[in-house]
mmCIF file of C-alpha atoms in Angstrom:
data_model
loop_
_atom_site.group_PDB
_atom_site.id
_atom_site.type_symbol
_atom_site.label_atom_id
_atom_site.label_comp_id
_atom_site.label_asym_id
_atom_site.label_seq_id
_atom_site.Cartn_x
_atom_site.Cartn_y
_atom_site.Cartn_z
ATOM 1 C CA UNK W 1 9.929 -12.406 -14.158
ATOM 2 C CA UNK W 2 11.769 -15.768 -12.269
ATOM 3 C CA UNK W 3 10.214 -17.788 -8.861
ATOM 4 C CA UNK W 4 11.171 -20.988 -7.057
ATOM 5 C CA UNK W 5 7.807 -22.871 -8.337
ATOM 6 C CA UNK W 6 6.442 -25.821 -6.568
ATOM 7 C CA UNK W 7 6.968 -29.117 -8.848
ATOM 8 C CA UNK W 8 5.339 -31.358 -6.287
ATOM 9 C CA UNK W 9 7.041 -33.154 -3.288
ATOM 10 C CA UNK W 10 10.468 -32.982 -3.618
ATOM 11 C CA UNK W 11 10.307 -30.852 -6.734
ATOM 12 C CA UNK W 12 11.016 -27.092 -7.262
ATOM 13 C CA UNK W 13 12.621 -24.831 -9.824
ATOM 14 C CA UNK W 14 13.421 -21.565 -10.334
ATOM 15 C CA UNK W 15 12.174 -20.672 -13.577
ATOM 16 C CA UNK W 16 10.015 -18.027 -15.371
ATOM 17 C CA UNK W 17 6.412 -17.225 -14.802
ATOM 18 C CA UNK W 18 3.839 -14.460 -15.529
ATOM 19 C CA UNK W 19 4.588 -10.806 -13.777
ATOM 20 C CA UNK W 20 1.662 -10.482 -11.200
ATOM 21 C CA UNK W 21 -0.848 -7.843 -11.665
ATOM 22 C CA UNK W 22 -3.671 -5.889 -9.796
ATOM 23 C CA UNK W 23 -6.635 -7.922 -8.931
ATOM 24 C CA UNK W 24 -8.316 -6.159 -6.479
ATOM 25 C CA UNK W 25 -8.976 -2.581 -5.190
ATOM 26 C CA UNK W 26 -6.849 -3.410 -2.164
ATOM 27 C CA UNK W 27 -3.898 -5.030 -3.744
ATOM 28 C CA UNK W 28 -0.187 -3.856 -3.836
ATOM 29 C CA UNK W 29 2.937 -5.136 -6.078
ATOM 30 C CA UNK W 30 5.562 -5.374 -4.287
ATOM 31 C CA UNK W 31 9.273 -5.761 -6.409
ATOM 32 C CA UNK W 32 10.952 -8.042 -3.798
ATOM 33 C CA UNK W 33 14.358 -6.869 -2.689
ATOM 34 C CA UNK W 34 15.263 -9.647 -0.116
ATOM 35 C CA UNK W 35 13.761 -13.093 0.954
ATOM 36 C CA UNK W 36 14.747 -16.043 2.855
ATOM 37 C CA UNK W 37 13.721 -19.831 3.292
ATOM 38 C CA UNK W 38 11.408 -21.194 6.405
ATOM 39 C CA UNK W 39 11.141 -24.378 7.691
ATOM 40 C CA UNK W 40 7.908 -24.728 6.446
ATOM 41 C CA UNK W 41 8.949 -24.491 2.766
ATOM 42 C CA UNK W 42 11.087 -27.640 3.596
ATOM 43 C CA UNK W 43 7.714 -29.144 5.107
ATOM 44 C CA UNK W 44 5.914 -28.131 2.057
ATOM 45 C CA UNK W 45 8.465 -29.634 -0.492
ATOM 46 C CA UNK W 46 8.085 -33.052 1.581
ATOM 47 C CA UNK W 47 4.785 -33.176 1.023
ATOM 48 C CA UNK W 48 3.451 -32.577 4.578
ATOM 49 C CA UNK W 49 1.266 -29.364 3.081
ATOM 50 C CA UNK W 50 -0.982 -31.238 0.346
ATOM 51 C CA UNK W 51 -3.151 -27.745 0.189
ATOM 52 C CA UNK W 52 0.063 -26.596 -1.950
ATOM 53 C CA UNK W 53 -0.795 -27.155 -5.427
ATOM 54 C CA UNK W 54 1.866 -27.880 -8.220
ATOM 55 C CA UNK W 55 2.817 -24.670 -9.992
ATOM 56 C CA UNK W 56 2.193 -22.432 -6.695
ATOM 57 C CA UNK W 57 5.259 -19.797 -6.070
ATOM 58 C CA UNK W 58 6.808 -20.535 -2.604
ATOM 59 C CA UNK W 59 7.584 -18.035 0.263
ATOM 60 C CA UNK W 60 5.803 -16.241 2.873
ATOM 61 C CA UNK W 61 8.785 -13.696 3.867
ATOM 62 C CA UNK W 62 9.931 -10.847 2.063
ATOM 63 C CA UNK W 63 11.232 -7.181 2.399
ATOM 64 C CA UNK W 64 10.477 -4.851 -0.872
ATOM 65 C CA UNK W 65 9.494 -1.703 -2.549
ATOM 66 C CA UNK W 66 6.140 -1.173 -3.778
ATOM 67 C CA UNK W 67 5.989 -0.510 -7.641
ATOM 68 C CA UNK W 68 1.530 -0.428 -8.023
ATOM 69 C CA UNK W 69 -1.036 0.105 -5.729
ATOM 70 C CA UNK W 70 -4.848 -0.723 -6.157
ATOM 71 C CA UNK W 71 -7.518 1.950 -6.364
ATOM 72 C CA UNK W 72 -8.552 1.758 -2.665
ATOM 73 C CA UNK W 73 -5.053 2.148 -1.212
ATOM 74 C CA UNK W 74 -4.229 5.773 0.511
ATOM 75 C CA UNK W 75 -1.749 4.768 2.915
ATOM 76 C CA UNK W 76 0.717 3.339 0.907
ATOM 77 C CA UNK W 77 2.406 4.561 -2.523
ATOM 78 C CA UNK W 78 5.169 3.033 -5.117
ATOM 79 C CA UNK W 79 8.630 3.522 -3.652
ATOM 80 C CA UNK W 80 7.828 2.664 -0.377
ATOM 81 C CA UNK W 81 9.810 0.116 1.339
ATOM 82 C CA UNK W 82 7.857 -2.475 3.239
ATOM 83 C CA UNK W 83 7.898 -6.021 5.212
ATOM 84 C CA UNK W 84 5.507 -8.420 4.117
ATOM 85 C CA UNK W 85 3.836 -9.969 6.854
ATOM 86 C CA UNK W 86 3.559 -13.967 6.323
ATOM 87 C CA UNK W 87 -0.331 -13.626 7.167
ATOM 88 C CA UNK W 88 -2.887 -11.712 5.374
ATOM 89 C CA UNK W 89 -5.495 -9.658 7.073
ATOM 90 C CA UNK W 90 -8.688 -7.786 5.301
ATOM 91 C CA UNK W 91 -8.714 -5.290 8.644
ATOM 92 C CA UNK W 92 -12.524 -5.678 8.678
ATOM 93 C CA UNK W 93 -13.720 -9.024 9.355
ATOM 94 C CA UNK W 94 -14.498 -10.018 13.282
ATOM 95 C CA UNK W 95 -11.471 -12.082 13.578
ATOM 96 C CA UNK W 96 -9.016 -9.245 12.425
ATOM 97 C CA UNK W 97 -10.547 -6.923 14.658
ATOM 98 C CA UNK W 98 -9.732 -9.262 17.782
ATOM 99 C CA UNK W 99 -6.235 -9.673 15.916
ATOM 100 C CA UNK W 100 -6.551 -12.905 15.083
ATOM 101 C CA UNK W 101 -5.223 -12.653 11.635
ATOM 102 C CA UNK W 102 -4.005 -16.030 11.669
ATOM 103 C CA UNK W 103 -7.821 -16.771 10.549
ATOM 104 C CA UNK W 104 -8.802 -13.854 8.784
ATOM 105 C CA UNK W 105 -12.383 -14.352 7.053
ATOM 106 C CA UNK W 106 -10.815 -12.469 4.073
ATOM 107 C CA UNK W 107 -12.123 -14.368 0.711
ATOM 108 C CA UNK W 108 -8.274 -14.322 -0.590
ATOM 109 C CA UNK W 109 -6.839 -17.365 -0.990
ATOM 110 C CA UNK W 110 -9.488 -19.280 1.436
ATOM 111 C CA UNK W 111 -11.992 -18.058 3.966
ATOM 112 C CA UNK W 112 -10.627 -18.304 7.695
ATOM 113 C CA UNK W 113 -6.849 -19.149 6.917
ATOM 114 C CA UNK W 114 -4.477 -16.183 7.202
ATOM 115 C CA UNK W 115 -1.324 -18.264 6.251
ATOM 116 C CA UNK W 116 -1.858 -17.865 1.906
ATOM 117 C CA UNK W 117 1.796 -16.587 0.322
ATOM 118 C CA UNK W 118 3.026 -19.814 -1.200
ATOM 119 C CA UNK W 119 0.422 -21.649 0.547
ATOM 120 C CA UNK W 120 -2.901 -20.620 -1.105
ATOM 121 C CA UNK W 121 -1.633 -17.672 -2.894
ATOM 122 C CA UNK W 122 1.708 -17.656 -5.055
ATOM 123 C CA UNK W 123 4.278 -16.266 -2.454
ATOM 124 C CA UNK W 124 7.606 -14.196 -2.012
ATOM 125 C CA UNK W 125 10.047 -16.422 -3.522
ATOM 126 C CA UNK W 126 10.367 -14.375 -6.723
ATOM 127 C CA UNK W 127 10.893 -11.096 -8.187
ATOM 128 C CA UNK W 128 7.512 -9.739 -7.751
ATOM 129 C CA UNK W 129 4.422 -10.603 -5.483
ATOM 130 C CA UNK W 130 1.031 -9.324 -5.303
ATOM 131 C CA UNK W 131 -0.082 -8.511 -1.709
ATOM 132 C CA UNK W 132 -3.833 -8.670 -0.871
ATOM 133 C CA UNK W 133 -5.026 -6.302 1.857
ATOM 134 C CA UNK W 134 -2.124 -4.277 1.369
ATOM 135 C CA UNK W 135 -2.963 -1.661 4.251
ATOM 136 C CA UNK W 136 -2.934 -4.155 6.429
ATOM 137 C CA UNK W 137 -0.350 -7.181 4.883
ATOM 138 C CA UNK W 138 2.681 -4.972 4.862
ATOM 139 C CA UNK W 139 4.395 -2.535 7.329
ATOM 140 C CA UNK W 140 6.278 0.579 6.633
ATOM 141 C CA UNK W 141 10.212 0.399 7.376
ATOM 142 C CA UNK W 142 11.657 3.216 9.506
ATOM 143 C CA UNK W 143 15.382 4.377 8.375
ATOM 144 C CA UNK W 144 17.692 2.614 10.182
ATOM 145 C CA UNK W 145 16.141 -1.325 9.667
ATOM 146 C CA UNK W 146 18.309 -2.894 6.910
ATOM 147 C CA UNK W 147 16.568 -5.658 4.441
ATOM 148 C CA UNK W 148 18.464 -8.352 6.568
ATOM 149 C CA UNK W 149 16.786 -7.421 9.973
ATOM 150 C CA UNK W 150 13.310 -6.708 8.745
ATOM 151 C CA UNK W 151 12.835 -10.098 6.894
ATOM 152 C CA UNK W 152 13.156 -11.954 10.145
ATOM 153 C CA UNK W 153 9.984 -9.768 11.072
ATOM 154 C CA UNK W 154 8.124 -11.482 8.244
ATOM 155 C CA UNK W 155 7.652 -14.497 10.145
ATOM 156 C CA UNK W 156 9.867 -15.950 12.738
ATOM 157 C CA UNK W 157 10.412 -12.991 14.925
ATOM 158 C CA UNK W 158 6.413 -12.895 15.476
ATOM 159 C CA UNK W 159 6.181 -16.367 15.455
ATOM 160 C CA UNK W 160 8.535 -17.145 18.583
ATOM 161 C CA UNK W 161 7.135 -14.177 20.350
ATOM 162 C CA UNK W 162 3.469 -14.758 20.036
ATOM 163 C CA UNK W 163 3.099 -18.749 19.716
ATOM 164 C CA UNK W 164 5.812 -19.738 22.186
ATOM 165 C CA UNK W 165 6.450 -16.978 24.833
ATOM 166 C CA UNK W 166 2.547 -15.147 24.448
ATOM 167 C CA UNK W 167 0.872 -18.472 24.183
ATOM 168 C CA UNK W 168 3.188 -19.957 26.526
ATOM 169 C CA UNK W 169 2.662 -17.468 29.389
ATOM 170 C CA UNK W 170 5.766 -16.327 30.196
ATOM 171 C CA UNK W 171 6.183 -14.155 33.024
ATOM 172 C CA UNK W 172 8.395 -12.564 34.961
ATOM 173 C CA UNK W 173 10.930 -14.586 36.635
ATOM 174 C CA UNK W 174 9.928 -17.908 34.858
ATOM 175 C CA UNK W 175 11.948 -20.440 33.912
ATOM 176 C CA UNK W 176 11.547 -21.768 30.045
ATOM 177 C CA UNK W 177 12.841 -24.393 27.908
ATOM 178 C CA UNK W 178 13.566 -24.119 24.537
ATOM 179 C CA UNK W 179 13.301 -27.755 22.429
ATOM 180 C CA UNK W 180 14.677 -26.385 19.136
ATOM 181 C CA UNK W 181 17.204 -23.900 18.778
ATOM 182 C CA UNK W 182 16.634 -23.091 14.976
ATOM 183 C CA UNK W 183 15.449 -20.272 13.536
ATOM 184 C CA UNK W 184 12.304 -19.799 15.359
ATOM 185 C CA UNK W 185 13.576 -21.555 18.320
ATOM 186 C CA UNK W 186 16.316 -19.080 18.555
ATOM 187 C CA UNK W 187 13.302 -15.938 18.037
ATOM 188 C CA UNK W 188 11.250 -17.695 20.934
ATOM 189 C CA UNK W 189 14.776 -17.111 22.998
ATOM 190 C CA UNK W 190 15.536 -13.677 22.051
ATOM 191 C CA UNK W 191 11.738 -12.862 22.924
ATOM 192 C CA UNK W 192 11.611 -14.891 26.415
ATOM 193 C CA UNK W 193 13.098 -11.958 28.169
ATOM 194 C CA UNK W 194 10.678 -9.349 27.242
ATOM 195 C CA UNK W 195 8.346 -10.785 29.578
ATOM 196 C CA UNK W 196 10.871 -11.021 32.180
ATOM 197 C CA UNK W 197 11.976 -15.171 31.939
ATOM 198 C CA UNK W 198 14.894 -15.560 34.592
ATOM 199 C CA UNK W 199 16.317 -18.401 33.169
ATOM 200 C CA UNK W 200 16.409 -19.605 29.460
ATOM 201 C CA UNK W 201 17.415 -23.008 28.440
ATOM 202 C CA UNK W 202 18.044 -24.285 25.014
ATOM 203 C CA UNK W 203 17.895 -27.492 24.176
ATOM 204 C CA UNK W 204 18.789 -29.259 20.417
ATOM 205 C CA UNK W 205 21.418 -31.913 19.350
ATOM 206 C CA UNK W 206 23.354 -29.515 17.676
ATOM 207 C CA UNK W 207 26.205 -28.264 19.831
ATOM 208 C CA UNK W 208 26.394 -25.432 17.296
ATOM 209 C CA UNK W 209 22.999 -24.020 17.330
ATOM 210 C CA UNK W 210 23.303 -24.413 21.063
ATOM 211 C CA UNK W 211 26.456 -21.991 21.374
ATOM 212 C CA UNK W 212 24.315 -19.915 19.171
ATOM 213 C CA UNK W 213 21.537 -19.716 21.626
ATOM 214 C CA UNK W 214 23.834 -17.884 24.004
ATOM 215 C CA UNK W 215 23.890 -14.708 21.402
ATOM 216 C CA UNK W 216 20.336 -14.960 21.994
ATOM 217 C CA UNK W 217 19.904 -14.739 25.512
ATOM 218 C CA UNK W 218 20.048 -18.205 26.176
ATOM 219 C CA UNK W 219 21.494 -18.875 30.069
ATOM 220 C CA UNK W 220 22.017 -22.559 29.888
ATOM 221 C CA UNK W 221 22.599 -25.313 27.063
ATOM 222 C CA UNK W 222 21.317 -28.732 26.812
ATOM 223 C CA UNK W 223 22.689 -30.982 24.498
ATOM 224 C CA UNK W 224 19.322 -33.370 23.751
ATOM 225 C CA UNK W 225 21.364 -36.138 22.612
ATOM 226 C CA UNK W 226 22.842 -36.958 26.274
ATOM 227 C CA UNK W 227 21.773 -39.542 28.044
ATOM 228 C CA UNK W 228 20.748 -37.480 31.170
ATOM 229 C CA UNK W 229 19.624 -34.799 29.348
ATOM 230 C CA UNK W 230 16.294 -34.663 31.222
ATOM 231 C CA UNK W 231 18.760 -34.531 34.366
ATOM 232 C CA UNK W 232 20.424 -31.878 33.336
ATOM 233 C CA UNK W 233 17.325 -29.896 32.195
ATOM 234 C CA UNK W 234 15.510 -30.724 35.954
ATOM 235 C CA UNK W 235 18.900 -30.382 37.607
ATOM 236 C CA UNK W 236 18.488 -26.683 36.798
ATOM 237 C CA UNK W 237 14.989 -26.220 38.167
ATOM 238 C CA UNK W 238 15.468 -27.667 41.601
ATOM 239 C CA UNK W 239 13.935 -31.176 39.771
ATOM 240 C CA UNK W 240 10.232 -28.908 39.650
ATOM 241 C CA UNK W 241 10.496 -28.526 36.258
ATOM 242 C CA UNK W 242 10.065 -25.894 34.065
ATOM 243 C CA UNK W 243 7.339 -23.458 33.876
ATOM 244 C CA UNK W 244 7.281 -23.039 30.148
ATOM 245 C CA UNK W 245 8.340 -25.283 27.670
ATOM 246 C CA UNK W 246 8.341 -24.135 24.143
ATOM 247 C CA UNK W 247 8.199 -26.673 21.516
ATOM 248 C CA UNK W 248 10.034 -25.495 18.365
ATOM 249 C CA UNK W 249 10.963 -28.291 15.917
ATOM 250 C CA UNK W 250 7.784 -30.058 15.016
ATOM 251 C CA UNK W 251 8.502 -33.939 15.723
ATOM 252 C CA UNK W 252 6.603 -36.245 18.352
ATOM 253 C CA UNK W 253 9.948 -36.785 20.227
ATOM 254 C CA UNK W 254 10.353 -32.881 20.732
ATOM 255 C CA UNK W 255 6.867 -32.535 21.818
ATOM 256 C CA UNK W 256 7.370 -35.608 24.295
ATOM 257 C CA UNK W 257 9.989 -33.832 25.736
ATOM 258 C CA UNK W 258 8.409 -30.419 26.575
ATOM 259 C CA UNK W 259 5.570 -32.952 28.255
ATOM 260 C CA UNK W 260 8.198 -34.412 30.527
ATOM 261 C CA UNK W 261 10.216 -31.684 31.385
ATOM 262 C CA UNK W 262 7.265 -29.009 32.147
ATOM 263 C CA UNK W 263 6.395 -28.626 35.973
ATOM 264 C CA UNK W 264 2.768 -28.936 37.207
ATOM 265 C CA UNK W 265 0.795 -26.183 36.256
ATOM 266 C CA UNK W 266 3.055 -25.080 33.728
ATOM 267 C CA UNK W 267 2.547 -24.636 30.244
ATOM 268 C CA UNK W 268 3.390 -26.589 26.823
ATOM 269 C CA UNK W 269 3.493 -24.103 23.898
ATOM 270 C CA UNK W 270 3.779 -26.126 20.711
ATOM 271 C CA UNK W 271 5.083 -23.800 18.331
ATOM 272 C CA UNK W 272 6.551 -26.549 15.240
ATOM 273 C CA UNK W 273 4.608 -27.533 12.414
ATOM 274 C CA UNK W 274 4.038 -31.087 12.900
ATOM 275 C CA UNK W 275 3.845 -33.219 9.673
ATOM 276 C CA UNK W 276 2.690 -36.443 11.516
ATOM 277 C CA UNK W 277 0.492 -37.351 14.382
ATOM 278 C CA UNK W 278 1.582 -36.897 18.115
ATOM 279 C CA UNK W 279 0.506 -38.904 21.020
ATOM 280 C CA UNK W 280 -1.136 -37.327 23.919
ATOM 281 C CA UNK W 281 -0.623 -39.151 27.014
ATOM 282 C CA UNK W 282 -3.727 -37.665 28.696
ATOM 283 C CA UNK W 283 -3.320 -40.766 31.337
ATOM 284 C CA UNK W 284 -0.506 -39.316 32.586
ATOM 285 C CA UNK W 285 -0.569 -35.734 31.904
ATOM 286 C CA UNK W 286 -4.177 -35.360 33.543
ATOM 287 C CA UNK W 287 -3.272 -34.714 36.560
ATOM 288 C CA UNK W 288 -0.546 -32.620 36.249
ATOM 289 C CA UNK W 289 -2.310 -29.319 35.626
ATOM 290 C CA UNK W 290 -1.014 -28.536 32.950
ATOM 291 C CA UNK W 291 -1.905 -26.073 29.804
ATOM 292 C CA UNK W 292 -1.150 -26.931 26.255
ATOM 293 C CA UNK W 293 -1.170 -24.431 23.624
ATOM 294 C CA UNK W 294 -0.428 -24.111 19.720
ATOM 295 C CA UNK W 295 -1.350 -21.847 16.593
ATOM 296 C CA UNK W 296 -0.530 -19.985 13.770
ATOM 297 C CA UNK W 297 1.118 -16.929 14.069
ATOM 298 C CA UNK W 298 -0.764 -14.206 13.848
ATOM 299 C CA UNK W 299 1.868 -11.257 13.262
ATOM 300 C CA UNK W 300 -0.299 -9.178 15.068
ATOM 301 C CA UNK W 301 2.931 -8.123 17.418
ATOM 302 C CA UNK W 302 5.324 -7.427 14.048
ATOM 303 C CA UNK W 303 5.038 -3.348 14.755
ATOM 304 C CA UNK W 304 5.655 -3.803 18.176
ATOM 305 C CA UNK W 305 8.855 -6.042 17.513
ATOM 306 C CA UNK W 306 9.783 -3.524 14.523
ATOM 307 C CA UNK W 307 10.355 -0.601 17.023
ATOM 308 C CA UNK W 308 12.440 -3.011 19.386
ATOM 309 C CA UNK W 309 14.671 -3.890 16.203
ATOM 310 C CA UNK W 310 14.742 -0.698 15.091
ATOM 311 C CA UNK W 311 16.277 0.556 19.111
ATOM 312 C CA UNK W 312 18.667 -2.404 18.935
ATOM 313 C CA UNK W 313 17.014 -3.931 21.232
ATOM 314 C CA UNK W 314 16.454 -7.267 19.209
ATOM 315 C CA UNK W 315 19.402 -8.750 17.230
ATOM 316 C CA UNK W 316 17.588 -9.592 14.661
ATOM 317 C CA UNK W 317 20.645 -9.483 12.081
ATOM 318 C CA UNK W 318 22.431 -12.345 14.346
ATOM 319 C CA UNK W 319 19.767 -15.020 12.367
ATOM 320 C CA UNK W 320 21.255 -14.240 9.107
ATOM 321 C CA UNK W 321 24.408 -16.895 8.601
ATOM 322 C CA UNK W 322 24.483 -17.143 4.652
ATOM 323 C CA UNK W 323 23.868 -14.748 1.886
ATOM 324 C CA UNK W 324 22.912 -15.649 -1.779
ATOM 325 C CA UNK W 325 21.393 -13.386 -4.943
ATOM 326 C CA UNK W 326 18.462 -14.377 -6.609
ATOM 327 C CA UNK W 327 20.330 -16.422 -8.991
ATOM 328 C CA UNK W 328 21.683 -18.728 -6.578
ATOM 329 C CA UNK W 329 17.971 -19.827 -5.088
ATOM 330 C CA UNK W 330 18.654 -23.425 -5.543
ATOM 331 C CA UNK W 331 22.187 -23.423 -3.920
ATOM 332 C CA UNK W 332 20.211 -21.223 -0.995
ATOM 333 C CA UNK W 333 17.708 -24.549 -0.740
ATOM 334 C CA UNK W 334 20.698 -26.395 -0.246
ATOM 335 C CA UNK W 335 22.296 -24.910 2.336
ATOM 336 C CA UNK W 336 19.260 -24.427 4.312
ATOM 337 C CA UNK W 337 18.164 -27.679 3.822
ATOM 338 C CA UNK W 338 21.547 -29.341 5.287
ATOM 339 C CA UNK W 339 21.268 -26.895 8.019
ATOM 340 C CA UNK W 340 23.270 -29.424 10.392
ATOM 341 C CA UNK W 341 26.273 -29.590 8.198
ATOM 342 C CA UNK W 342 26.144 -26.247 7.107
ATOM 343 C CA UNK W 343 25.367 -24.388 10.294
ATOM 344 C CA UNK W 344 22.665 -22.013 8.554
ATOM 345 C CA UNK W 345 20.100 -20.636 10.501
ATOM 346 C CA UNK W 346 18.388 -18.501 8.230
ATOM 347 C CA UNK W 347 19.799 -17.562 4.591
ATOM 348 C CA UNK W 348 19.109 -14.180 3.323
ATOM 349 C CA UNK W 349 18.594 -14.326 -0.533
ATOM 350 C CA UNK W 350 18.777 -10.584 -2.125
ATOM 351 C CA UNK W 351 17.702 -9.750 -6.096
#
């Protein structure tokens, strides 16, 4: 089969690799019908994730069709159409039983690390993928949900909702600011209303993404390149600051922005993947009584979000802006990496 293979920082190739095989009784082999590229993949290619070794197949998002299952898999069968979760779940350890799948203690990849696809084991940017703990790491797709919609449930929708909205403690009537209107930021915007946010402010450097954010539920937009960006945000809160500030970029400047606009007693939810250290000015922040949260998605809300997508309550299909075939993978990466020029949100790549 062919797959996107990591060749070291700045290097990748669409090349021939061996087909995956069943290794454990709980495995399944999935033919990947649709996949996509995540900002985390770009971080890997920058060298920000040293655990990813040369030769690794990249990708952690996908929708496909099961072709083979291990001997202990009873609830899934060949021919089933499934979402591949970006997070493994053995379903048996203490962390999985408490819903903390991001720290699954199953030994696939590494005990205590839930993100394994395209990280510690071969990923989904391939014609086929081996899925460990298949019964807990795959989600059956109902009729009426397209591959294009479903692939957004592998990662970005649960990430924006869980780490942004849930960890940010959004509650009815809140004013929420989302710094970074990329795919994950837009996912936070799209799901903040589920918990009753009254005002949702999108903040970004890109005017196209700001306009797009209105389609996902943003009530107000602020151009972060404007000299008075902070005053504009505070002006929408009567000067008090936002109840929840969600960081969805992963650079020091955007994290600092969140701490500058959150009100006393509010919440800063860091969703972005940071490749560099960030200064935390405790000498200024300690007196503000704010809560700061961060984390890796658990994907324990995927079944619930899937129901909402199936009922047309979440606009999952709006994330897809560009479409490619597997033999155009390198073009897809180029388009996604130049999102500011190409206006790409999510690139959808199909077999």
